[in-house]
mmCIF file of C-alpha atoms and ligand atoms in Angstrom:
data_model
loop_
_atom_site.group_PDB
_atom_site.id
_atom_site.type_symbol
_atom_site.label_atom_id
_atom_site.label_comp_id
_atom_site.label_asym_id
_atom_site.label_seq_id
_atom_site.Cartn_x
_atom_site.Cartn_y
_atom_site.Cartn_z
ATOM 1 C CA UNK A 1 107.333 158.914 178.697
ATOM 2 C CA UNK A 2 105.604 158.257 175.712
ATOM 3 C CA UNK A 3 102.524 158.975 176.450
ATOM 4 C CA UNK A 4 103.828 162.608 177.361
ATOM 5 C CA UNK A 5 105.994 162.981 174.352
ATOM 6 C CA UNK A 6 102.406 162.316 172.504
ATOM 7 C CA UNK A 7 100.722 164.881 174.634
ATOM 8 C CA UNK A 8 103.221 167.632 173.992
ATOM 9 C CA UNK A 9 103.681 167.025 169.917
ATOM 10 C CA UNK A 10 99.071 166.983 169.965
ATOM 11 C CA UNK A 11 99.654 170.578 171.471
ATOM 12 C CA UNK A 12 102.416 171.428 169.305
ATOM 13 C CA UNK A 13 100.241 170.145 165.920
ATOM 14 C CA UNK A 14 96.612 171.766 167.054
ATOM 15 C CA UNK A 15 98.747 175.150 167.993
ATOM 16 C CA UNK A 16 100.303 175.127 164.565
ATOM 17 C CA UNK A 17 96.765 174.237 162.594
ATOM 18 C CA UNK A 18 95.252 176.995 164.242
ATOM 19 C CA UNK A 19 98.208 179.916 163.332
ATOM 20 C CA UNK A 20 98.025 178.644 159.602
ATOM 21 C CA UNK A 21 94.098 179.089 159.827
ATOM 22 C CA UNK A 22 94.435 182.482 161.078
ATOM 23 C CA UNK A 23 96.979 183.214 158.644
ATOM 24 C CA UNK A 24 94.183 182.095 155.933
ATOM 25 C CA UNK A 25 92.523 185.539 155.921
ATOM 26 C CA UNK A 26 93.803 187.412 153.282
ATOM 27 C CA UNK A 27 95.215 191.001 154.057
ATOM 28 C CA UNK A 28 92.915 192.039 151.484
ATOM 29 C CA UNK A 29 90.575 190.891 148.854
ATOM 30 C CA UNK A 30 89.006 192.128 145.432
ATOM 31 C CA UNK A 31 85.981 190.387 143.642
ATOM 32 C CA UNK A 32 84.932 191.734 140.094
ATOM 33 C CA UNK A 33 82.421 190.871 137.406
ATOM 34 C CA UNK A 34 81.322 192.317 134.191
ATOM 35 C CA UNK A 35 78.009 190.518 133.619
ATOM 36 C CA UNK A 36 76.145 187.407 133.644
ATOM 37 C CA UNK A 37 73.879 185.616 131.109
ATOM 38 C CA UNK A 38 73.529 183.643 127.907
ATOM 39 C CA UNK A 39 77.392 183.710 127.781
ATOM 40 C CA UNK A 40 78.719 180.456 125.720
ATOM 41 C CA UNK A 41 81.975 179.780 124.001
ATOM 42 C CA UNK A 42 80.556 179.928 120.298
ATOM 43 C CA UNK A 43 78.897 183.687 121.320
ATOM 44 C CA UNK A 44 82.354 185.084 121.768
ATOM 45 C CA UNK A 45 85.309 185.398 118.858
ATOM 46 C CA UNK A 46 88.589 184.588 120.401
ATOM 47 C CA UNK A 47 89.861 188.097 120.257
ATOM 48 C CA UNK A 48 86.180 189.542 122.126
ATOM 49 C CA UNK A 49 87.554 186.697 124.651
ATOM 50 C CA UNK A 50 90.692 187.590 125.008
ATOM 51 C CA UNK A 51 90.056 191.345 125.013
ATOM 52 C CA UNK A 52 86.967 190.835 127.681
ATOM 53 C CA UNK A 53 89.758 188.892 129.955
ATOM 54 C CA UNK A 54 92.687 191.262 129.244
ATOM 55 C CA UNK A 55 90.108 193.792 130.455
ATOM 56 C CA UNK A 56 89.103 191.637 133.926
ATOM 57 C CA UNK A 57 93.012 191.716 134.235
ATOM 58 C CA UNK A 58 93.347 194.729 133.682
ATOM 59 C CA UNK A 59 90.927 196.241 136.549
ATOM 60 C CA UNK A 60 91.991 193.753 139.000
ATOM 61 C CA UNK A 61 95.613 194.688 138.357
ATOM 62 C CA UNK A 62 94.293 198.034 139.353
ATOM 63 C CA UNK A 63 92.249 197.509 142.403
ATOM 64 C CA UNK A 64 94.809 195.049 143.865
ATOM 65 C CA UNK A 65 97.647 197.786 143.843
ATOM 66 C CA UNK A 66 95.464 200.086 145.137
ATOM 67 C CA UNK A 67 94.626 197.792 148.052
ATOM 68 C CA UNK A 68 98.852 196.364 148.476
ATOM 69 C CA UNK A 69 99.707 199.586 149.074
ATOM 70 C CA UNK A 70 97.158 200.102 151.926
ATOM 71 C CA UNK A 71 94.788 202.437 150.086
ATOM 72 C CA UNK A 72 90.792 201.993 150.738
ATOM 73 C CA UNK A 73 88.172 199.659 149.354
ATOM 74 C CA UNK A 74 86.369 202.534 148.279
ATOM 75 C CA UNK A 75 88.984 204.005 146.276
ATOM 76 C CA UNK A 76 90.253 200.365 144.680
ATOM 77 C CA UNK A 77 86.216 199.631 143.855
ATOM 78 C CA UNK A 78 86.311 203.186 142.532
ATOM 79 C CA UNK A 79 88.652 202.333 140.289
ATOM 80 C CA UNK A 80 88.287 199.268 139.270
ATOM 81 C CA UNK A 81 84.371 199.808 138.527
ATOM 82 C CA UNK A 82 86.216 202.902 136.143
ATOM 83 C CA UNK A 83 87.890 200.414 133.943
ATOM 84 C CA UNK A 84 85.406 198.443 132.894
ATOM 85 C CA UNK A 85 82.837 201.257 132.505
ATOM 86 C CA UNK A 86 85.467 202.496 129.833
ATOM 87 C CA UNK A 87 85.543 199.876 128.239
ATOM 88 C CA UNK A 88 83.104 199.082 125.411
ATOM 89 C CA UNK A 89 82.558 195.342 126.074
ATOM 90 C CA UNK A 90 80.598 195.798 129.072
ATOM 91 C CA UNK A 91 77.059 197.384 129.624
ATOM 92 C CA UNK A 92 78.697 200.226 131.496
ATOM 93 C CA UNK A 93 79.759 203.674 130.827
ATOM 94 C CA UNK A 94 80.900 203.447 127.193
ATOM 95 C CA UNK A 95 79.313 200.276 126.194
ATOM 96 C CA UNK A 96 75.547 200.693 128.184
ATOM 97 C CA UNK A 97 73.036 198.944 125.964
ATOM 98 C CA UNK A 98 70.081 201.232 124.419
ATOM 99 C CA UNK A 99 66.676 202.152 125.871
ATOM 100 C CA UNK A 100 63.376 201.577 123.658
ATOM 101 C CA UNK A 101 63.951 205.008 122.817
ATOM 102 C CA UNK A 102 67.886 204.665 121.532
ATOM 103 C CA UNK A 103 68.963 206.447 124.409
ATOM 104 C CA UNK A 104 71.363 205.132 127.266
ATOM 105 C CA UNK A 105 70.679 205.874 130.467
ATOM 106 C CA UNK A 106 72.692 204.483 133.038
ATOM 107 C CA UNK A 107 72.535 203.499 136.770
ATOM 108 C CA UNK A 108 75.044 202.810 139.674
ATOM 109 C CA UNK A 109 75.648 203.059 143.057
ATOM 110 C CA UNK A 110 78.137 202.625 145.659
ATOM 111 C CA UNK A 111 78.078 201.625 149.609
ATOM 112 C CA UNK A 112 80.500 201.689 152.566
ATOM 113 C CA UNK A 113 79.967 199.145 154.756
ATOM 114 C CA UNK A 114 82.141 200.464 157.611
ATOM 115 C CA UNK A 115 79.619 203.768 157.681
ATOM 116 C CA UNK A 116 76.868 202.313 155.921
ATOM 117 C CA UNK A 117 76.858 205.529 154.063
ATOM 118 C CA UNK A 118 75.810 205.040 150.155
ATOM 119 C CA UNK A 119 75.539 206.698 147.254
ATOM 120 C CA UNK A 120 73.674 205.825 144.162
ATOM 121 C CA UNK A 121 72.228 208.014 140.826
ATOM 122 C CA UNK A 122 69.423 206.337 138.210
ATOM 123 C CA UNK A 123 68.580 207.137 134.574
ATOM 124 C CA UNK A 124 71.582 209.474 134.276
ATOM 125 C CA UNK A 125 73.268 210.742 130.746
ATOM 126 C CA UNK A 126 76.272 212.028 129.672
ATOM 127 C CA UNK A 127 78.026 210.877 132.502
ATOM 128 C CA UNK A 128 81.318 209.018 131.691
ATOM 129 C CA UNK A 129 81.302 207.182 134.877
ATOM 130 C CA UNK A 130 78.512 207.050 136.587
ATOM 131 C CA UNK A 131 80.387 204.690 139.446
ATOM 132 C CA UNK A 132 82.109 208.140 140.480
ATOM 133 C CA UNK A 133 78.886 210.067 140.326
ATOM 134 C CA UNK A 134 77.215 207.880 142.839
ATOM 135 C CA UNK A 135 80.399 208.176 145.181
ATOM 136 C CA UNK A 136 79.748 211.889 144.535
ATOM 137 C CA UNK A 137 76.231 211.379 145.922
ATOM 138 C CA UNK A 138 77.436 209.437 148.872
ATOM 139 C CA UNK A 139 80.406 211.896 149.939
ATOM 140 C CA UNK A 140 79.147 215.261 148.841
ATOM 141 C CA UNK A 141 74.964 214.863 149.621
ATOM 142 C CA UNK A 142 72.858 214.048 152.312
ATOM 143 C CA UNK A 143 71.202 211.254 149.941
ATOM 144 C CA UNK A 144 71.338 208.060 149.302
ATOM 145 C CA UNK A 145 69.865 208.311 145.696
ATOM 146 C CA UNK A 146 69.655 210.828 143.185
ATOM 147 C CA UNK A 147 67.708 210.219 139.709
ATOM 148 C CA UNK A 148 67.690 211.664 136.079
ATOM 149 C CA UNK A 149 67.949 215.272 135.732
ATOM 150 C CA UNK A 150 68.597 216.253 139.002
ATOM 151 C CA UNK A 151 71.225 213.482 139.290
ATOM 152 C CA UNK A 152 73.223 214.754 136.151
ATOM 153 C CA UNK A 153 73.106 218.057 137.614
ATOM 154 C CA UNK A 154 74.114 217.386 140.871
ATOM 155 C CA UNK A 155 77.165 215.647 139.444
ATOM 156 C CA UNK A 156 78.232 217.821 137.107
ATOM 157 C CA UNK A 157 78.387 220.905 139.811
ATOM 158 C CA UNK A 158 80.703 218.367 141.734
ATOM 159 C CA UNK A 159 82.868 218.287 138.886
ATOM 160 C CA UNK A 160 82.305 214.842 137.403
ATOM 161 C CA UNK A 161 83.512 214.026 133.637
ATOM 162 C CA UNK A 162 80.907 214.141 131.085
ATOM 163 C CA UNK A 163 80.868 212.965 127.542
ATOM 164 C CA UNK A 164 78.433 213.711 124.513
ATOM 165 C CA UNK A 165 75.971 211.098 123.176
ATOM 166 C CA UNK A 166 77.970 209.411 120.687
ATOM 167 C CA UNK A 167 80.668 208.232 122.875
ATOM 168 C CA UNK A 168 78.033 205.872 124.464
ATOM 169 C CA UNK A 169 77.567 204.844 121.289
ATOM 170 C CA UNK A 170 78.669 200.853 120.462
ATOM 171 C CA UNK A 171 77.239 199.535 117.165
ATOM 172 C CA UNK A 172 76.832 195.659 118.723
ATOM 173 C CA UNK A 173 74.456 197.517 120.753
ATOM 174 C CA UNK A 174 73.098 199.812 118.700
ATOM 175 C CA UNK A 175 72.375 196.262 116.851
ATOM 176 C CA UNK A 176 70.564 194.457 119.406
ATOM 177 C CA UNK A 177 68.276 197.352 120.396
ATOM 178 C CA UNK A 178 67.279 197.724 116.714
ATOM 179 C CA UNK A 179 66.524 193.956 116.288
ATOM 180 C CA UNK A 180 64.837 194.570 119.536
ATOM 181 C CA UNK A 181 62.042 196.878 118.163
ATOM 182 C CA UNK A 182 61.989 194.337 114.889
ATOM 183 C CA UNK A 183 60.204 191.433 116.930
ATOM 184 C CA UNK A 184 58.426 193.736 119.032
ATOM 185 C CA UNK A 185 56.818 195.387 116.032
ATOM 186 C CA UNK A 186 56.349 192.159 114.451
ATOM 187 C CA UNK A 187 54.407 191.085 117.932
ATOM 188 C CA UNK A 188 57.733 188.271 117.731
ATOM 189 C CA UNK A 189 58.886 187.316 121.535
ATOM 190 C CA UNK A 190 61.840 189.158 122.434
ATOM 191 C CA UNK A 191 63.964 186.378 123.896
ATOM 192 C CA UNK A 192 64.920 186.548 127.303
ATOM 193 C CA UNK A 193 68.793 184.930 127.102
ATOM 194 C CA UNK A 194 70.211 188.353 127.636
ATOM 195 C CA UNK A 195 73.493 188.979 127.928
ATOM 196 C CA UNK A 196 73.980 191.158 131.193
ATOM 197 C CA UNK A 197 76.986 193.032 130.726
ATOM 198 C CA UNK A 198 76.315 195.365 134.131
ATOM 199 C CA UNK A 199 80.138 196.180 136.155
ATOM 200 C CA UNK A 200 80.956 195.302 139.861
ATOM 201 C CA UNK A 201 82.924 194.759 142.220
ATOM 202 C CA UNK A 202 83.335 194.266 145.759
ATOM 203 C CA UNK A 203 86.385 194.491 148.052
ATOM 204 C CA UNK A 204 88.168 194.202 151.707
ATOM 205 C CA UNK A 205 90.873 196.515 152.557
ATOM 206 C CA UNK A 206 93.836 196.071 155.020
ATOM 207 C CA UNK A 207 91.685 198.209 157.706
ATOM 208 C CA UNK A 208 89.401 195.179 157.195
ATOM 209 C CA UNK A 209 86.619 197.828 155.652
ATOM 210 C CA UNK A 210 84.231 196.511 152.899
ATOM 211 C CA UNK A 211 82.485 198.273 149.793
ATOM 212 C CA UNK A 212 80.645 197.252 147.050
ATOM 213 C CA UNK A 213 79.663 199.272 143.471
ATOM 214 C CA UNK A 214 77.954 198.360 140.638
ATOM 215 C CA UNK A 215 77.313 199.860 137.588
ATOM 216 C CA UNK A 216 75.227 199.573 134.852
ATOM 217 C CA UNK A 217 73.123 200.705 131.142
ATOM 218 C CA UNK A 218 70.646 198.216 132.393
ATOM 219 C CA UNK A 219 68.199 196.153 129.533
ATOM 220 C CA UNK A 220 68.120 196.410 126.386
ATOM 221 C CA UNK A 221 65.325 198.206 125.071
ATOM 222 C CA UNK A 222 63.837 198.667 128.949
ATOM 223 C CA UNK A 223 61.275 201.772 128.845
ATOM 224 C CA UNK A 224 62.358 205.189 129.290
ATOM 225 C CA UNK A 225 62.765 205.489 132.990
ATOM 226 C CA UNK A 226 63.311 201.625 134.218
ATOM 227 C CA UNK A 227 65.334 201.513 137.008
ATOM 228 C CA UNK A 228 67.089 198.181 137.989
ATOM 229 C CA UNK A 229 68.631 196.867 140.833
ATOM 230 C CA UNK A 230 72.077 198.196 140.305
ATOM 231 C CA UNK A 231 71.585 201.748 141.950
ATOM 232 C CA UNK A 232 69.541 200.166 144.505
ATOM 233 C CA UNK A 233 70.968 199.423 147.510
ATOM 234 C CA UNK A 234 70.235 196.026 148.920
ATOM 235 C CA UNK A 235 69.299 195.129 145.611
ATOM 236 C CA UNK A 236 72.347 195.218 143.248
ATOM 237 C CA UNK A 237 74.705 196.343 146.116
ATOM 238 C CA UNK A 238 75.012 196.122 149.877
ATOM 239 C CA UNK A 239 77.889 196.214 151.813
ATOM 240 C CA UNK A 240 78.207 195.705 155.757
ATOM 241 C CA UNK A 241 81.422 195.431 157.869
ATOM 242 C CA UNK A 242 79.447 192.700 159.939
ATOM 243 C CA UNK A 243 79.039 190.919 157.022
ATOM 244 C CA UNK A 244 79.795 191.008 153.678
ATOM 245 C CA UNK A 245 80.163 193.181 150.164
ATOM 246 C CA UNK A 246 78.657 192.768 147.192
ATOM 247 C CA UNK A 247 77.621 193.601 143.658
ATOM 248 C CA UNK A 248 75.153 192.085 141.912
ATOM 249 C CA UNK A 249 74.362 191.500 138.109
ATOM 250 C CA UNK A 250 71.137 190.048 136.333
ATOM 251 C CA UNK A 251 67.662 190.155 135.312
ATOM 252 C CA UNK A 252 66.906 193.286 137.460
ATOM 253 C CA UNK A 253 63.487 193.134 138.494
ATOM 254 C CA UNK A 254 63.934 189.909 139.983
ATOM 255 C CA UNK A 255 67.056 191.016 142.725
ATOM 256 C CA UNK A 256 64.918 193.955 143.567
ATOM 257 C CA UNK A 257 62.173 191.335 144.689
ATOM 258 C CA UNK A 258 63.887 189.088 146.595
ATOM 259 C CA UNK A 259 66.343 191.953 147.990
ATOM 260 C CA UNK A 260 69.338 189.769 146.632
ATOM 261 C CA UNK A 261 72.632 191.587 147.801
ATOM 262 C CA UNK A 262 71.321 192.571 151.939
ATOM 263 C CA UNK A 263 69.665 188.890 151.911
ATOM 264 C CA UNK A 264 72.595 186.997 151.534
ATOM 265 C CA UNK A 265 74.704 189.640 153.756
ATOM 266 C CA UNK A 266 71.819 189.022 156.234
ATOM 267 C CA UNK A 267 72.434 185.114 156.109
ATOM 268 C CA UNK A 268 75.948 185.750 156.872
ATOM 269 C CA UNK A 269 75.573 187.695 159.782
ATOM 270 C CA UNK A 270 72.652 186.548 161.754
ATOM 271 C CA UNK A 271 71.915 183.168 160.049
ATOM 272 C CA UNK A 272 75.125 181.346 161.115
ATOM 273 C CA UNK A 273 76.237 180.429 157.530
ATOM 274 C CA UNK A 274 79.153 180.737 155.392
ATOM 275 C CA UNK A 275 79.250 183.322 152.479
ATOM 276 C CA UNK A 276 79.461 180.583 149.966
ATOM 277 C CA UNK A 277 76.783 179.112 151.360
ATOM 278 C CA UNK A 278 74.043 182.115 151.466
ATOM 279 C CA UNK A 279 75.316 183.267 147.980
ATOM 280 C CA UNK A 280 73.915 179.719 146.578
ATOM 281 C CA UNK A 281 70.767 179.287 148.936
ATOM 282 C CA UNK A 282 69.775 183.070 146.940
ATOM 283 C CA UNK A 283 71.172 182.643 143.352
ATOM 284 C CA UNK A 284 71.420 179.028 143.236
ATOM 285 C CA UNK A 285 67.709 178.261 144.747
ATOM 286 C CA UNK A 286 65.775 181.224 145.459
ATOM 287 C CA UNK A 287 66.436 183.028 142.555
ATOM 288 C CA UNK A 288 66.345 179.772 140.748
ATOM 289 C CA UNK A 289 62.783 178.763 141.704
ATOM 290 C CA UNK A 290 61.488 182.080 140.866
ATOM 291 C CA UNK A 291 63.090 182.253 137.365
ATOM 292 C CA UNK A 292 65.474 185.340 137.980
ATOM 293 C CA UNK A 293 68.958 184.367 136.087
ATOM 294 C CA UNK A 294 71.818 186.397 137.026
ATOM 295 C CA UNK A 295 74.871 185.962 139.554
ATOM 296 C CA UNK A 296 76.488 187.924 142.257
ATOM 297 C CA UNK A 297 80.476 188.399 143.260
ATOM 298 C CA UNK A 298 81.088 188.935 146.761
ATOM 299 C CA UNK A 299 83.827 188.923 150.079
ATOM 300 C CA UNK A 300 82.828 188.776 153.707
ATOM 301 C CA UNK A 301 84.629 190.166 156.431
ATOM 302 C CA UNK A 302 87.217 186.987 156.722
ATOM 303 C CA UNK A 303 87.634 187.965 152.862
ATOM 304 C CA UNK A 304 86.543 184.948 152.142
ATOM 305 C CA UNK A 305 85.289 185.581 148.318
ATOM 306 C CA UNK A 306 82.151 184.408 146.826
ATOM 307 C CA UNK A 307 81.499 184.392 143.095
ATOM 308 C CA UNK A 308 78.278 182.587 142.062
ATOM 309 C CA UNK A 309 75.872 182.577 138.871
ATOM 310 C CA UNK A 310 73.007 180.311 137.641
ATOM 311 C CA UNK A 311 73.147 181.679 134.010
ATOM 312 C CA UNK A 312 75.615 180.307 131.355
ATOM 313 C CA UNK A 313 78.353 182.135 132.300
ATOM 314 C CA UNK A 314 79.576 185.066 134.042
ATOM 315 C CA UNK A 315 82.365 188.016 133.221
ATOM 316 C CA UNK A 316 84.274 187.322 136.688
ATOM 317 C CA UNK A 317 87.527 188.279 138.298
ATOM 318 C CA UNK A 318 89.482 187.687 141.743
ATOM 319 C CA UNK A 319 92.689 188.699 143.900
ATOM 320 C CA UNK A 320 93.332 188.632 147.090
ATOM 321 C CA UNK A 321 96.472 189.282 149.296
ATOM 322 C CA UNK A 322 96.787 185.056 149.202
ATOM 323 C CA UNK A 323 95.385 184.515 145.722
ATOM 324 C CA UNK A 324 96.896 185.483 142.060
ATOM 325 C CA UNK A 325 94.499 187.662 140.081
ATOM 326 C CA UNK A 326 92.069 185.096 138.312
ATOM 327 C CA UNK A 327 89.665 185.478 135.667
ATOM 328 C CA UNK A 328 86.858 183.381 133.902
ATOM 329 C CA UNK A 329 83.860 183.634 131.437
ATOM 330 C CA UNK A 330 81.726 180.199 131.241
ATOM 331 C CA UNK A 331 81.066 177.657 133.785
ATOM 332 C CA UNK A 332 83.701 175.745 135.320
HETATM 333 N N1 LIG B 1 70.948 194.070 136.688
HETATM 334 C C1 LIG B 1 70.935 194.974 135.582
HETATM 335 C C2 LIG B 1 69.564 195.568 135.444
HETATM 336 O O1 LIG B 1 68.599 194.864 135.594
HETATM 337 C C3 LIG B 1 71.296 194.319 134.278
HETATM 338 C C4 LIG B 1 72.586 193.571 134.314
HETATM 339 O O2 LIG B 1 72.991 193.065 135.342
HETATM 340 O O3 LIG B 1 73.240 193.494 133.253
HETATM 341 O O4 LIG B 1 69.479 196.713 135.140
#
């Protein structure tokens, strides 16, 4: 009699333990950051801290509404990604860092990963947020990327919001292009501890859909032209339904290379592993070995959320349906 008691209360425990794991995946999940790099306590005054975090909060508090109340991952990236390119402590939007020239010319791009449609636009002016210019692209072109010129064109004719040249401007910027051209006219190094203030985020609705955006002014002082991995899809951003979503932020050149944002959704779906795991293999090793510092945020299809660096410290952010809206700066 015992014996069967034991039998029936085994079934009863392994039924349970697998309804609570199923009841693990969130209804939804949101993943943000604003940056990566040379990011240490002493760099930051308390009230840049606190206003950088308020701002995290503030963008999550955003997206997560959007997604509570059933509305798309497109629309809550959308959104979010709008927040932070307003805001001047990021290198987005308002607070994009300067070309060689003094100019800002900023990059983004956007992908659905229950279409696989994407949108993204490169080298663009004037734009106030770019993020909704590269949805433009997406929804209202038969490209995937539109650049410069053309780009601001194209977006303006769909209606986007523009703003003149001196709303770009931030003088902490302004400041570190300037001493920029200093030690390359003095033939001085420029160092290479940037502070990467690009935008993303990355998110799963209730339908279970998943998009990524990122958005960016790029490198300070990068020649007229440059184009980084943020508008490039597969590069900065990927997003997949089979796999995963996910923004990317960093020393651009090298997540073009090693195709940082498709590779790790690429582990997840055909090489057996978790997101956690793929996200360090790329940033934590690859990217590692070949000297490319930077960090990704990112949520799979279980909404399972990934949010890795292998700089000093990344502007990071996450909510989920399970999870209270948490954000960080610096390692640990
Ligand atoms: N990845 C961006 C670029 O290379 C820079 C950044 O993430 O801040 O343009």
């Amino acid at each position: 009699m015992w014996s069967k008691l034991f039998l029936i209360l085994s079934v009863l425990v392994v039924c349970s333990s697998k309804t609570s794991a199923n009841s693990e995946k969130p209804e939804y999940a949101l993943v943000i950051h604003g940056g990566a790099g040379a990011i240490t306590p002493d760099k930051l005054t308390p009230e840049q801290e606190k206003g950088i975090k308020s701002t995290l909060h503030k963008a999550l508090t955003k997206g997560k509404s959007i997604l509570e109340n059933g509305g798309t991952s497109l629309d809550a990236v959308t959104a979010t990604i709008m927040i932070l390119e307003n805001s001047p402590y990021f290198n987005a939007g308002r607070g994009a860092v300067f070309t060689s020239e003094g100019k800002n010319e900023l990059d983004s791009s956007i992908m659905d990963g229950h279409t696989l449609n994407a949108g993204a636009v490169s080298g663009v002016t004037n734009i106030k947020n770019p993020i909704t210019a590269a949805r433009l692209v997406m929804e209202k072109s038969p490209h995937v990327m539109l650049q410069g010129p053309g780009a601001v064109a194209f977006a303006e004719k769909n209606g986007v919001e523009t703003a003149p040249d001196k709303y770009f401007f931030t003088e902490k910027r302004w400041q570190s292009h300037k001493k920029g051209l200093k030690k390359k006219a003095a033939n001085l190094p420029v160092p290479q501890n940037y502070k990467y203030g690009t935008v993303g985020a990355a998110a799963m609705d209730k339908h279970g859909n998943l998009v990524a955006g990122t958005s960016t002014g790029g490198m300070t002082n990068k020649s007229h032209g440059r184009v980084g991995d943020s508008p490039i899809i597969g590069a900065g951003t990927y997003a997949n339904n089979n796999s995963c979503a996910l923004s990317a932020t960093g020393h651009g050149e090298y997540f073009i290379r090693h195709t940082v944002a498709s590779r790790i959704c690429l582990l997840v779906e055909i090489g057996g592993i978790s997101l956690q795991e793929a996200a360090d293999k790329v940033v934590m090793q690859q990217l590692v070995e070949a000297g490319g510092d930077g960090g990704i945020v990112a949520v799979d299809k279980s909404g399972e959320m990934a949010l890795v660096f292998n700089s000093d410290g990344m502007y990071r952010g996450s909510v989920s349906s399970l999870q209270d809206a948490k954000v960080a700066i610096y390692k640990n």
